[in-house]
CSV table of C-alpha atoms and ligand atoms in Angstrom, one decimal:
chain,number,residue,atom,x,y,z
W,1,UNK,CA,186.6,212.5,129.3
W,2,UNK,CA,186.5,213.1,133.2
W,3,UNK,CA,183.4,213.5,134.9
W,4,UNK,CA,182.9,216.9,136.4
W,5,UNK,CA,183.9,217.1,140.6
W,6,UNK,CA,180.1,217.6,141.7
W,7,UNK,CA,179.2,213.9,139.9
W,8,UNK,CA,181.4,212.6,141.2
W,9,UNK,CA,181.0,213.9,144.8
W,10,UNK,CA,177.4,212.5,144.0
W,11,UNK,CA,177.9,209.5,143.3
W,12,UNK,CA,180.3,208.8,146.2
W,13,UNK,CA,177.6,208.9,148.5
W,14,UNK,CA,176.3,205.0,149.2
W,15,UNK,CA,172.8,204.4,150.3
W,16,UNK,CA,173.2,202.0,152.9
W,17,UNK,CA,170.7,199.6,152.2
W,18,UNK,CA,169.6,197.3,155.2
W,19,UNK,CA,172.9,198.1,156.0
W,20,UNK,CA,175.7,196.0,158.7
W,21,UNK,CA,173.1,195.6,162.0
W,22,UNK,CA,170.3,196.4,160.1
W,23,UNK,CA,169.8,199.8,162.2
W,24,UNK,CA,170.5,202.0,159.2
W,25,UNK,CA,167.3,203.1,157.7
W,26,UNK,CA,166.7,202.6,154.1
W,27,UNK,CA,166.6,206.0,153.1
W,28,UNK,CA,170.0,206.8,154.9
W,29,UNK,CA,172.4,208.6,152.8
W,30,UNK,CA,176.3,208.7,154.5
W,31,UNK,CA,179.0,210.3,152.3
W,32,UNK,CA,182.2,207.1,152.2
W,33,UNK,CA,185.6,207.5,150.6
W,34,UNK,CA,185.8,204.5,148.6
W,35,UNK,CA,189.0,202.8,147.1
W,36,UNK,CA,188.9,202.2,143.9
W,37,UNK,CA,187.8,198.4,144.2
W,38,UNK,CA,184.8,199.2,146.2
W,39,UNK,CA,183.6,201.7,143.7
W,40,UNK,CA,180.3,199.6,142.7
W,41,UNK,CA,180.6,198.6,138.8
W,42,UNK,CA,179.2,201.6,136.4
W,43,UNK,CA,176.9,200.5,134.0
W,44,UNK,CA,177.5,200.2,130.4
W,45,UNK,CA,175.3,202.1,127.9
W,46,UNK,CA,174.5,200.8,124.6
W,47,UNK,CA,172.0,202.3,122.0
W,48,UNK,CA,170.7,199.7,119.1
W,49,UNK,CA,170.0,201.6,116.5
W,50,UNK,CA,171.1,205.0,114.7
W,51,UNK,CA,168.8,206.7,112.7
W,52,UNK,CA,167.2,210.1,113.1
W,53,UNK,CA,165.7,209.0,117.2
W,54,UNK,CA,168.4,206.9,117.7
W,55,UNK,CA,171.3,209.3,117.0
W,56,UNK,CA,169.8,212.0,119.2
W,57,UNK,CA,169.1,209.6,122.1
W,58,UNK,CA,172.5,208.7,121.5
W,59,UNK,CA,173.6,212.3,122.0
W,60,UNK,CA,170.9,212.9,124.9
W,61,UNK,CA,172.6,209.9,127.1
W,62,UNK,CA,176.5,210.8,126.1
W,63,UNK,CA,175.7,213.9,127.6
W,64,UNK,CA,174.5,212.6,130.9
W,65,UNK,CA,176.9,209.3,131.1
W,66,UNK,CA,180.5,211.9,131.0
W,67,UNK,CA,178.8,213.8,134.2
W,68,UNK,CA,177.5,210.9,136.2
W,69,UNK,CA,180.3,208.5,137.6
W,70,UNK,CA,177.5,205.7,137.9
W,71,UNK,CA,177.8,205.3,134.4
W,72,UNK,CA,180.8,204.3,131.7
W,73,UNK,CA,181.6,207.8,129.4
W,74,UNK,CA,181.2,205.6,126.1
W,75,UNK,CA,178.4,205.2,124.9
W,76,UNK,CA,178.0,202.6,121.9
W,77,UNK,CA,175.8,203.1,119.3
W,78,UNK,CA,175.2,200.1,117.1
W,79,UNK,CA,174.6,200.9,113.4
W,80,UNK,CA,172.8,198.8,110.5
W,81,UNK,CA,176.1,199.5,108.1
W,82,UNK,CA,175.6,200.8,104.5
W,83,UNK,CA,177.7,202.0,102.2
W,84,UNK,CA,177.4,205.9,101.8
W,85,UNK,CA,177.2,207.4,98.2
W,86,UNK,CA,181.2,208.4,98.5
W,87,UNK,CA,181.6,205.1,98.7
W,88,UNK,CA,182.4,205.2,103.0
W,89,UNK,CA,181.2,202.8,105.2
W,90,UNK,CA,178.9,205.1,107.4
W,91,UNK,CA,180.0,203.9,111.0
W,92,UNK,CA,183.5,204.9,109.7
W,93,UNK,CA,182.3,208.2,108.6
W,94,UNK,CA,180.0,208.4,112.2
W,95,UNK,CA,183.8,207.7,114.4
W,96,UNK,CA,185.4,210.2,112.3
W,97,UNK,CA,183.6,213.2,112.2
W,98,UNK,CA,181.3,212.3,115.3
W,99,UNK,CA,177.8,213.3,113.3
W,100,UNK,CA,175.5,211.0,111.6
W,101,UNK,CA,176.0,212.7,108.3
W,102,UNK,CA,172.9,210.3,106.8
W,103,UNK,CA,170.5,210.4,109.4
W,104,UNK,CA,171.5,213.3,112.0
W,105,UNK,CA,173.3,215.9,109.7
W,106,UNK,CA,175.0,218.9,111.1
W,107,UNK,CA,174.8,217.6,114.9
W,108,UNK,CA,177.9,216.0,116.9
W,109,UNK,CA,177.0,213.2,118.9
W,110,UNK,CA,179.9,213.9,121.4
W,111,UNK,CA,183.2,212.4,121.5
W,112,UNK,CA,181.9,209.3,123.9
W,113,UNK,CA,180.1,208.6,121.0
W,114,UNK,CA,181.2,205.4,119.5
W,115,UNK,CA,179.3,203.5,116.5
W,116,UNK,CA,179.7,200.0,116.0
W,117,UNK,CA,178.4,197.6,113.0
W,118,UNK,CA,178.8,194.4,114.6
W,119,UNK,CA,175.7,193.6,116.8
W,120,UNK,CA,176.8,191.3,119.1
W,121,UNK,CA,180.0,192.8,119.5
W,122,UNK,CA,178.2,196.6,120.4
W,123,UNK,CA,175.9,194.7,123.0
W,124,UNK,CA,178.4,192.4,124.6
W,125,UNK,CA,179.8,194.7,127.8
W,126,UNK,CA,176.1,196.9,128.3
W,127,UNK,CA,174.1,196.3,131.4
W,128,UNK,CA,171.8,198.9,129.9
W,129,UNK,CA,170.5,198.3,126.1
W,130,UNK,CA,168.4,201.3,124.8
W,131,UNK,CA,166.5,200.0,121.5
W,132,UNK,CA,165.9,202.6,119.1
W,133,UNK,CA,165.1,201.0,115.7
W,134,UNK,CA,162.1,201.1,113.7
W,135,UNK,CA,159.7,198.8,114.9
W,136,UNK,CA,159.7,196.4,112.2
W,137,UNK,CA,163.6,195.2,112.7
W,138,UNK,CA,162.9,194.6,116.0
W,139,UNK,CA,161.8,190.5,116.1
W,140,UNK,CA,165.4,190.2,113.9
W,141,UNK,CA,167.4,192.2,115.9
W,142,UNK,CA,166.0,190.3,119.5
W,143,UNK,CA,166.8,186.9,117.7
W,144,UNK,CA,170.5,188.0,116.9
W,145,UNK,CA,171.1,188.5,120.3
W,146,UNK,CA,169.7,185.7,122.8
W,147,UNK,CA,172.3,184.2,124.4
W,148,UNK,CA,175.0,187.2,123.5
W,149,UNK,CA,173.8,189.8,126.3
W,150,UNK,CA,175.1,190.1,129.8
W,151,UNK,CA,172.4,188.3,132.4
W,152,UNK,CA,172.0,191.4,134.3
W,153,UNK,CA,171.2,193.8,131.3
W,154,UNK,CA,168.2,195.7,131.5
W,155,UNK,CA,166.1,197.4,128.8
W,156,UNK,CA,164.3,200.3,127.4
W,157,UNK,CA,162.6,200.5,124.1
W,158,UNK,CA,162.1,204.0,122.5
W,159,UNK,CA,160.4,202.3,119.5
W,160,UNK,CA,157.0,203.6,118.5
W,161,UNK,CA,154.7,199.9,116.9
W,162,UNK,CA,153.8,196.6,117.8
W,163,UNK,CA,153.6,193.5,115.8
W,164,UNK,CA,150.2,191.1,115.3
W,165,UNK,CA,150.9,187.7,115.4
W,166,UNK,CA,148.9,184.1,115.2
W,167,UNK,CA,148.3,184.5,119.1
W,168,UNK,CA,147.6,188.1,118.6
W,169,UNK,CA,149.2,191.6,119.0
W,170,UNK,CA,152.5,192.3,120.9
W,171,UNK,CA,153.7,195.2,121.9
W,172,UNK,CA,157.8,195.5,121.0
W,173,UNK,CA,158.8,195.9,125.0
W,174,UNK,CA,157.0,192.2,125.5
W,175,UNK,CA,159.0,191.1,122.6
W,176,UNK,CA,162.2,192.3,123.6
W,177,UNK,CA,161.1,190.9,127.4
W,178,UNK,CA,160.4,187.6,126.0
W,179,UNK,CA,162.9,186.7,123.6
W,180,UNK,CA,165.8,188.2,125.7
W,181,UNK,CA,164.5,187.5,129.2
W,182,UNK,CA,165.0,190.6,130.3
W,183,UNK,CA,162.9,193.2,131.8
W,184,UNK,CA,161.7,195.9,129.7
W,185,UNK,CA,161.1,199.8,130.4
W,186,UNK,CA,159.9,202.1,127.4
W,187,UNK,CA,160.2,205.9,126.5
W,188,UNK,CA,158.0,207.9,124.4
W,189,UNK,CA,156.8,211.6,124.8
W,190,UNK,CA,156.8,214.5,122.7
W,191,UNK,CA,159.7,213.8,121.1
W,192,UNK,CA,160.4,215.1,117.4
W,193,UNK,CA,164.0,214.4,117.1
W,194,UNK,CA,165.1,217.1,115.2
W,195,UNK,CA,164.4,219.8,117.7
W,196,UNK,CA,165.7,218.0,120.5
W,197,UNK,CA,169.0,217.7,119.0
W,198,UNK,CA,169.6,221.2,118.7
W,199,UNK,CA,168.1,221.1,121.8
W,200,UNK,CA,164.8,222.9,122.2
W,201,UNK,CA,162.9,222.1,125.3
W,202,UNK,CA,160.7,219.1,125.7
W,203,UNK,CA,159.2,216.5,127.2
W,204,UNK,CA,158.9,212.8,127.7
W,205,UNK,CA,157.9,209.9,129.8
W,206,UNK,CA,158.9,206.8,131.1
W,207,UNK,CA,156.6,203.9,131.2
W,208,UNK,CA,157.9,201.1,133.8
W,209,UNK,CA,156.7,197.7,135.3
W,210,UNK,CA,156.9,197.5,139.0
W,211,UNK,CA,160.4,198.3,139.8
W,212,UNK,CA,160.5,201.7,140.4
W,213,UNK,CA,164.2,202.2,140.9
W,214,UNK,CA,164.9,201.0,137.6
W,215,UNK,CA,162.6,203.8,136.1
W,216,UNK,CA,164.5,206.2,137.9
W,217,UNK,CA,168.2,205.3,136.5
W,218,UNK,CA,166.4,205.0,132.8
W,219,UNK,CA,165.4,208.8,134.1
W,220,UNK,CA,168.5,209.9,135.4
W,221,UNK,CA,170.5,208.2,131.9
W,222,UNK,CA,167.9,210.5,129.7
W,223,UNK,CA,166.9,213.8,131.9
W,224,UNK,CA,168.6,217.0,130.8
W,225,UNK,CA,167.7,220.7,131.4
W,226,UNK,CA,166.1,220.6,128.0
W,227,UNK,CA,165.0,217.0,128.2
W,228,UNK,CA,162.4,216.4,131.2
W,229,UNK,CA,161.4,212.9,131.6
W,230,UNK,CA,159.2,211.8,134.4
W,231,UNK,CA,157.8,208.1,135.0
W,232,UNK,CA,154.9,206.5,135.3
W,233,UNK,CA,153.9,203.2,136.1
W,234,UNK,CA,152.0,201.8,132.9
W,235,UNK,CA,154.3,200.1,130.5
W,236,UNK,CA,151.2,199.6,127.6
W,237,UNK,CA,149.5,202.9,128.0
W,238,UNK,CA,153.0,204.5,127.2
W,239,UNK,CA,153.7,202.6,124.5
W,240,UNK,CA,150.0,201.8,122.9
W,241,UNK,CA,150.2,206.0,122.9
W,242,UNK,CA,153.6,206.2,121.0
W,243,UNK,CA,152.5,203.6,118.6
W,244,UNK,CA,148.5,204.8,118.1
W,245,UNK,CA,149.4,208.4,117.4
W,246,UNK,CA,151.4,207.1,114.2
W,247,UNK,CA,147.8,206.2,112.7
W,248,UNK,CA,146.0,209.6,113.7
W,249,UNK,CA,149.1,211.6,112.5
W,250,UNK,CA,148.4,209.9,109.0
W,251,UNK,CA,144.5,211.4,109.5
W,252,UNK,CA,145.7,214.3,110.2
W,253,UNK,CA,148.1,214.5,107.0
W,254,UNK,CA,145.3,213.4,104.4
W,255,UNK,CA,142.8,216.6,106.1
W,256,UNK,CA,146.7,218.8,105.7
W,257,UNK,CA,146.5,217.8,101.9
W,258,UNK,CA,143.0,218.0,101.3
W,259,UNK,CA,143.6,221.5,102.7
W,260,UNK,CA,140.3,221.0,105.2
W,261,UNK,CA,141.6,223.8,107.6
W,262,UNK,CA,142.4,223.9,111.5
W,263,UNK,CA,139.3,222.6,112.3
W,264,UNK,CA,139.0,219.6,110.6
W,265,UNK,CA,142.8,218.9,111.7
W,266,UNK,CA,141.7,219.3,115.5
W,267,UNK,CA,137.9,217.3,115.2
W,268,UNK,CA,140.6,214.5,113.9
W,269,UNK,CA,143.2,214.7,116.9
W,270,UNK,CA,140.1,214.6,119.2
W,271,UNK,CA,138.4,211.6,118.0
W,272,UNK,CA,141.9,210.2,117.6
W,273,UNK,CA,142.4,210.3,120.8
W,274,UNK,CA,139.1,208.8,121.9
W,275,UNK,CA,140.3,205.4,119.3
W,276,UNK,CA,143.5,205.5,120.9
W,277,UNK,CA,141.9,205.2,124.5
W,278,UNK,CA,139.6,202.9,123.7
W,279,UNK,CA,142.1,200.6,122.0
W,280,UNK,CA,144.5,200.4,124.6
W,281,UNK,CA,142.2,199.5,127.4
W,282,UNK,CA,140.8,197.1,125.1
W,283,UNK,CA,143.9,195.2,125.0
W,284,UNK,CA,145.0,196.3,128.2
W,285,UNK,CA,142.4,197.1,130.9
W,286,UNK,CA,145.1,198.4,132.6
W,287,UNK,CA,146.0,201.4,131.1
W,288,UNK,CA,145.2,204.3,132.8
W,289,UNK,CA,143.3,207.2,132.3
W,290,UNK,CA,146.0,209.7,133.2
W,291,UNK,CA,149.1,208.0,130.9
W,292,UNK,CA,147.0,210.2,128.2
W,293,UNK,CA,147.8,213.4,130.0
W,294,UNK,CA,151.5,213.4,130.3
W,295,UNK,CA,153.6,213.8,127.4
W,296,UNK,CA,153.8,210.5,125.8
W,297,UNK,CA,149.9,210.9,125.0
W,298,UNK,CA,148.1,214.2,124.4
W,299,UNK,CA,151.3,216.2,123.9
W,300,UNK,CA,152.9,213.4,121.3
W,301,UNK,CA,149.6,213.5,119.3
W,302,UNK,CA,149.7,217.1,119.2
W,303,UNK,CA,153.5,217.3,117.9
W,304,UNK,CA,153.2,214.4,115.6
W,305,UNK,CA,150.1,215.4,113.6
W,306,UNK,CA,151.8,219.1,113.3
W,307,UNK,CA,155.3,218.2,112.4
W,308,UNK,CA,156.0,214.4,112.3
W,309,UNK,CA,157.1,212.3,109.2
W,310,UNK,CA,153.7,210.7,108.9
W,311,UNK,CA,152.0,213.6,108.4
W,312,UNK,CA,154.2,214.9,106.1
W,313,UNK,CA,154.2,212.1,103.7
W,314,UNK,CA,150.3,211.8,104.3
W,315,UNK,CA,149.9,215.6,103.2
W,316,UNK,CA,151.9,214.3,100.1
W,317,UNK,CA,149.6,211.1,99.2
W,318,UNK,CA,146.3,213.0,99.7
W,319,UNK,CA,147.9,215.7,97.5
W,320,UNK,CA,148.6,213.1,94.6
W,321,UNK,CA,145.0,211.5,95.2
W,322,UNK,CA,146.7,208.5,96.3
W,323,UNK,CA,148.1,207.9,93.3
W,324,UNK,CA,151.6,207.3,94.5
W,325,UNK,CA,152.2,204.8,97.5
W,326,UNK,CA,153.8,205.6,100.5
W,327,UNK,CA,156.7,203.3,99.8
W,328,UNK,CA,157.2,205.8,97.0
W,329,UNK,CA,156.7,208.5,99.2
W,330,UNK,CA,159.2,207.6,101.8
W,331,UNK,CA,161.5,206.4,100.3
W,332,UNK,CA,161.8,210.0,97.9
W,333,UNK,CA,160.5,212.2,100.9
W,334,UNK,CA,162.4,210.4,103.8
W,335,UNK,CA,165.9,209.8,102.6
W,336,UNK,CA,166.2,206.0,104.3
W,337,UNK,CA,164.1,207.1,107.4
W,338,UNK,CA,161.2,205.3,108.3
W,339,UNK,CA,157.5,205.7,108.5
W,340,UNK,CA,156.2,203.4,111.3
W,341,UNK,CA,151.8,204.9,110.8
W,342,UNK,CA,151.2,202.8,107.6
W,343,UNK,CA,152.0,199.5,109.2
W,344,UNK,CA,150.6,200.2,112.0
W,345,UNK,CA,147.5,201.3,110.6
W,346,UNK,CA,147.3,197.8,109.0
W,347,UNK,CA,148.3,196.0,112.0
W,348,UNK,CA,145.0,198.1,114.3
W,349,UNK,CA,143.2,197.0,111.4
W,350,UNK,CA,144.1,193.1,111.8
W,351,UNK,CA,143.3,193.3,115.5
W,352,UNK,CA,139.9,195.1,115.3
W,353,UNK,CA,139.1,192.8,112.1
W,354,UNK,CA,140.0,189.4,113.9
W,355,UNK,CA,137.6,190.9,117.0
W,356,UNK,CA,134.4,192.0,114.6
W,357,UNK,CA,135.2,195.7,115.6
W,358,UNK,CA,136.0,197.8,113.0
W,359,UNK,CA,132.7,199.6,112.6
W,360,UNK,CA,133.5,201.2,116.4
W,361,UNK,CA,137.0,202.5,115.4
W,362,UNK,CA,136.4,204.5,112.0
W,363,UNK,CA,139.4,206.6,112.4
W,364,UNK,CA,141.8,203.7,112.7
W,365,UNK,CA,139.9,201.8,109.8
W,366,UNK,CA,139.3,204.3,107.2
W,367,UNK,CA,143.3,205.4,108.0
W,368,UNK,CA,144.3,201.8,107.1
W,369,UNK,CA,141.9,201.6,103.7
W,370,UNK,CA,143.2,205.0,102.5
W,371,UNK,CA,146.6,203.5,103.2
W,372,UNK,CA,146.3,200.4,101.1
W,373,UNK,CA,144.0,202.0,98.4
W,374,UNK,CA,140.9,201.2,98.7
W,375,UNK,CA,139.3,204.2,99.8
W,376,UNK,CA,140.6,207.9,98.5
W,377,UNK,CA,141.9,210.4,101.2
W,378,UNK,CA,138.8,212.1,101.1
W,379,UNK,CA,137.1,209.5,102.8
W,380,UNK,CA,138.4,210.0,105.8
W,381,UNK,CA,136.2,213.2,106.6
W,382,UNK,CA,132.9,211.2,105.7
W,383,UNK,CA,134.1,208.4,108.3
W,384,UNK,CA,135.5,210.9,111.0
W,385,UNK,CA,131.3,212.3,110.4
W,386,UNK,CA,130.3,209.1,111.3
W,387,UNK,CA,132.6,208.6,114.1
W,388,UNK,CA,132.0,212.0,115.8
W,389,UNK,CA,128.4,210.6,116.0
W,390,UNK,CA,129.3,207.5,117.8
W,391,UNK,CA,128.3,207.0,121.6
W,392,UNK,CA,131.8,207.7,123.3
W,393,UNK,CA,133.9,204.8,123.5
W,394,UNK,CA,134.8,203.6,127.2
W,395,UNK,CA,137.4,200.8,128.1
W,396,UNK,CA,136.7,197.6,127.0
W,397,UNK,CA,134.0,196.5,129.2
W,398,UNK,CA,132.0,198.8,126.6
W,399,UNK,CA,133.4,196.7,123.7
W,400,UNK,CA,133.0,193.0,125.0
Z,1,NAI,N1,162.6,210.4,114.5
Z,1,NAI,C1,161.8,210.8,115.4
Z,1,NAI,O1,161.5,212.0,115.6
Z,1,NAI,C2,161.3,209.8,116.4
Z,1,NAI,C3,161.2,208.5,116.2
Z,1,NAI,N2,160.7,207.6,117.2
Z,1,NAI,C4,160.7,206.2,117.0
Z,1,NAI,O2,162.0,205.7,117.0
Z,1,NAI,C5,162.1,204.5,116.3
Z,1,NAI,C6,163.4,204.6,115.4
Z,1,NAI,O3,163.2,205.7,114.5
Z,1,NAI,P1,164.4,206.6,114.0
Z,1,NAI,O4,165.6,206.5,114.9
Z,1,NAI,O5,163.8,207.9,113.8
Z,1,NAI,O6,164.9,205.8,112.7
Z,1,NAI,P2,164.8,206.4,111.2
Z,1,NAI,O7,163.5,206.2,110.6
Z,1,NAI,O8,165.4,207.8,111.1
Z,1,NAI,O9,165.9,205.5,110.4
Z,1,NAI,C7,165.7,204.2,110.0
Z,1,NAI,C8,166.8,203.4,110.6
Z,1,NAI,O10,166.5,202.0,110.3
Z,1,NAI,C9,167.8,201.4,110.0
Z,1,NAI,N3,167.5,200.2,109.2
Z,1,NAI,C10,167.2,200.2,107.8
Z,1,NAI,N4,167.1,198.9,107.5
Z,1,NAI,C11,167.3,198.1,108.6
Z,1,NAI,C12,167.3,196.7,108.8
Z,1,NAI,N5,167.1,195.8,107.9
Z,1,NAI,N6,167.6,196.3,110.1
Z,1,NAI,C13,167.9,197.2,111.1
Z,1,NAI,N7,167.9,198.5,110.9
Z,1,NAI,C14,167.6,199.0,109.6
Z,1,NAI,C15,168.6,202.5,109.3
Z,1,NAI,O11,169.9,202.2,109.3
Z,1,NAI,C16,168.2,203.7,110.2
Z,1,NAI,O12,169.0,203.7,111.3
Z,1,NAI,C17,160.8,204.4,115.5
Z,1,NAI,O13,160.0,203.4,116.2
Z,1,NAI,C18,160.2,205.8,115.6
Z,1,NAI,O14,158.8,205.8,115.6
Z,1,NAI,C19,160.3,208.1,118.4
Z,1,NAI,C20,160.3,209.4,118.7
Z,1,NAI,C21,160.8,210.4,117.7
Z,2,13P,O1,157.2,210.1,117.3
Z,2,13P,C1,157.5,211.2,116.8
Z,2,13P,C2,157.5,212.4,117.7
Z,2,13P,O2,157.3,212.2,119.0
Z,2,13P,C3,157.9,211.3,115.4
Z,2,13P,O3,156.8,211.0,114.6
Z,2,13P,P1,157.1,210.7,113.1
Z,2,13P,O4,157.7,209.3,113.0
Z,2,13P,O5,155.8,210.8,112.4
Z,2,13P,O6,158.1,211.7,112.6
């Protein structure tokens, strides 16, 4: 598909960067002709994973890499194959019909859409790997690869977890850094896939390391008129925010299916919020304050406890008295998606366990014993009691 004439006008104009005598100034922008082996290389988009996320971002970026010449038009989207009940192999069914049927029915991807079961084959040619799977594939997926990526591929994870190990908890952009070598941005925001794919407006943030040029081609690969995405420079905060909301939006569902009102719902988002501060900058004194303002934090709690798979299947638990388990529940409710609150409830739970400090995150806690049965859903307004009654938690220098 040809890029439209005012890309590529664009994109033909070179910052000249300490340029010939060095008397061009950085910021210099001079419109060049260039021939065709001068052109500097486009970069190479590929998207590791497919499901319900994954095959919008897929979407979001196809749309963006067929109008900027700085990029390849295909986009490659790698999928975990299975076998669809008609007996197709759904990559196959994903290059013929261009819609996820399974995890993205209904919307096309776009034709620069391509889908690819083989891993190392999908990854080979990127200089740009977006990693969109749920959280707990992710060690797995970073083994298969080391040694098969190109040494000047860069990173973003829109993955929403972390994983707790011996040494302690790890967020998934530090995993993907350290087993790949590779530097790592991350995305989260606002972002119920659904309504982004049929293309309702929203919002979402970049969180990036120190290189703040790379933030802003991860920007330019995701922005659209419907999609804003600004950038801020706090890897953790953005994605401790993406990953902690998962465990409030399970709160939140247990108050939905005790039917405890707007209220209730809110008092939980609130003091939410107040764990999910105080946990980040206790792992990460870094994180700062205003990360919780933009849309990755206040907005993505919001949107997830009202319409978000975690509270939907958390409605459904507190509805049967816990009597069936969220394996159950997802698996029936979710149709192969994945909920990513339950394990991260547990992992929260391991961290503030190993450090004596459960009793000053009740919200996180009682989510994880609800979860794992041994407290009913209805605990969790006698604990959130408790909790509203806490002195406010403030950074970790409050905690040590
Ligand atoms: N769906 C949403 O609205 C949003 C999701 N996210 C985050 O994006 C991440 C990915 O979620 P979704 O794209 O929604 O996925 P999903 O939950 O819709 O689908 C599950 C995916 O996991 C794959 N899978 C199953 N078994 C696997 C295995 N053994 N190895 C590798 N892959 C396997 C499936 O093929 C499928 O692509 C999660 O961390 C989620 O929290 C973030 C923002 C919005
Ligand atoms: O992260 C999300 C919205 O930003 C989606 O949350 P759920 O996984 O609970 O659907």
């Amino acid at each position: 598909m040809a890029p439209s004439m005012e890309s590529q006008q664009q994109d033909q104009q070179i910052p000249l960067e300490g340029a010939i005598n060095g008397n061009a100034s950085v910021n210099n922008i001079i419109p060049v002709a260039l021939s065709d082996d001068e052109v500097p290389q486009k970069s190479r988009v590929t998207v590791v994973g497919s499901g319900n996320w994954g095959s919008v971002a897929a979407k979001l970026i196809a749309s963006n890499t067929i109008n900027f010449n700085s990029f390849h038009d295909e986009v490659r989207m790698w999928v975990f194959e299975e076998t669809l009940p008609s007996g197709e192999k759904l990559s196959e069914v994903i290059n013929r019909t261009n819609e996820n049927v399974k995890y993205l029915p209904g919307i096309k991807l776009g034709q620069n859409v391509v889908a690819d079961p083989d891993l190392e084959h999908a990854v080979k040619d990127a200089n740009m790997l977006v990693f969109v799977t749920p959280h707990q594939f992710m060690e797995g997926i970073c083994k298969r690869l080391v040694g098969k990526i190109r040494k000047d591929a860069q990173a973003i994870s829109l993955i929403k977890g972390m994983e707790v190990k011996r040494e302690g908890p790890c967020m998934i952009s530090t995993l993907i850094s350290e087993i790949l070598g590779i530097n790592c941005c991350v995305l989260c925001g606002a972002n119920i896939a659904n309504e982004i794919a049929v293309e309702k407006f929203s919002e979402a943030t970049v969180g990036y390391r120190e290189n703040k040029e790379i933030a802003e081609k991860w920007v330019r690969l995701f922005n659209t008129p419907y999609f804003m995405v600004s950038s801020v420079q706090d890897v953790e905060g953005v994605e401790l925010c993406g990953t902690l909301k998962n465990v409030v939006a399970l709160a939140a569902g247990f108050v939905d299916g005790l039917d405890m009102g707007n209220n209730t719902k809110a008092a939980i988002m609130r003091i939410g919020l107040r764990e999910m501060k105080a946990f980040s900058k206790l792992l990460f004194p870094s994180v700062k304050d205003n990360t919780f303002f933009e849309s990755c934090g206040v907005a993505d709690l919001i949107t997830t406890c009202l319409g978000g798979r975690n509270r939907k299947c958390a409605d459904a638990f507190a509805r049967n008295g816990g009597k069936r388990s969220f394996d159950e529940l997802e698996a029936e409710m979710l149709q192969g998606q994945k909920l990513q609150g339950v394990s991260t409830a547990k992992e929260v739970y391991e961290v503030l366990s190993h450090r004596g400090l459960l009793q000053l995150f009740p919200l996180f806690s009682t989510v994880h014993e609800i979860c794992s049965g041994r407290l009913a859903p209805s605990a969790i307004v006698e604990y959130t009691e408790h909790s509203a009654r806490l002195p406010l938690l403030e950074g970790s220098a409050h905690l040590n």
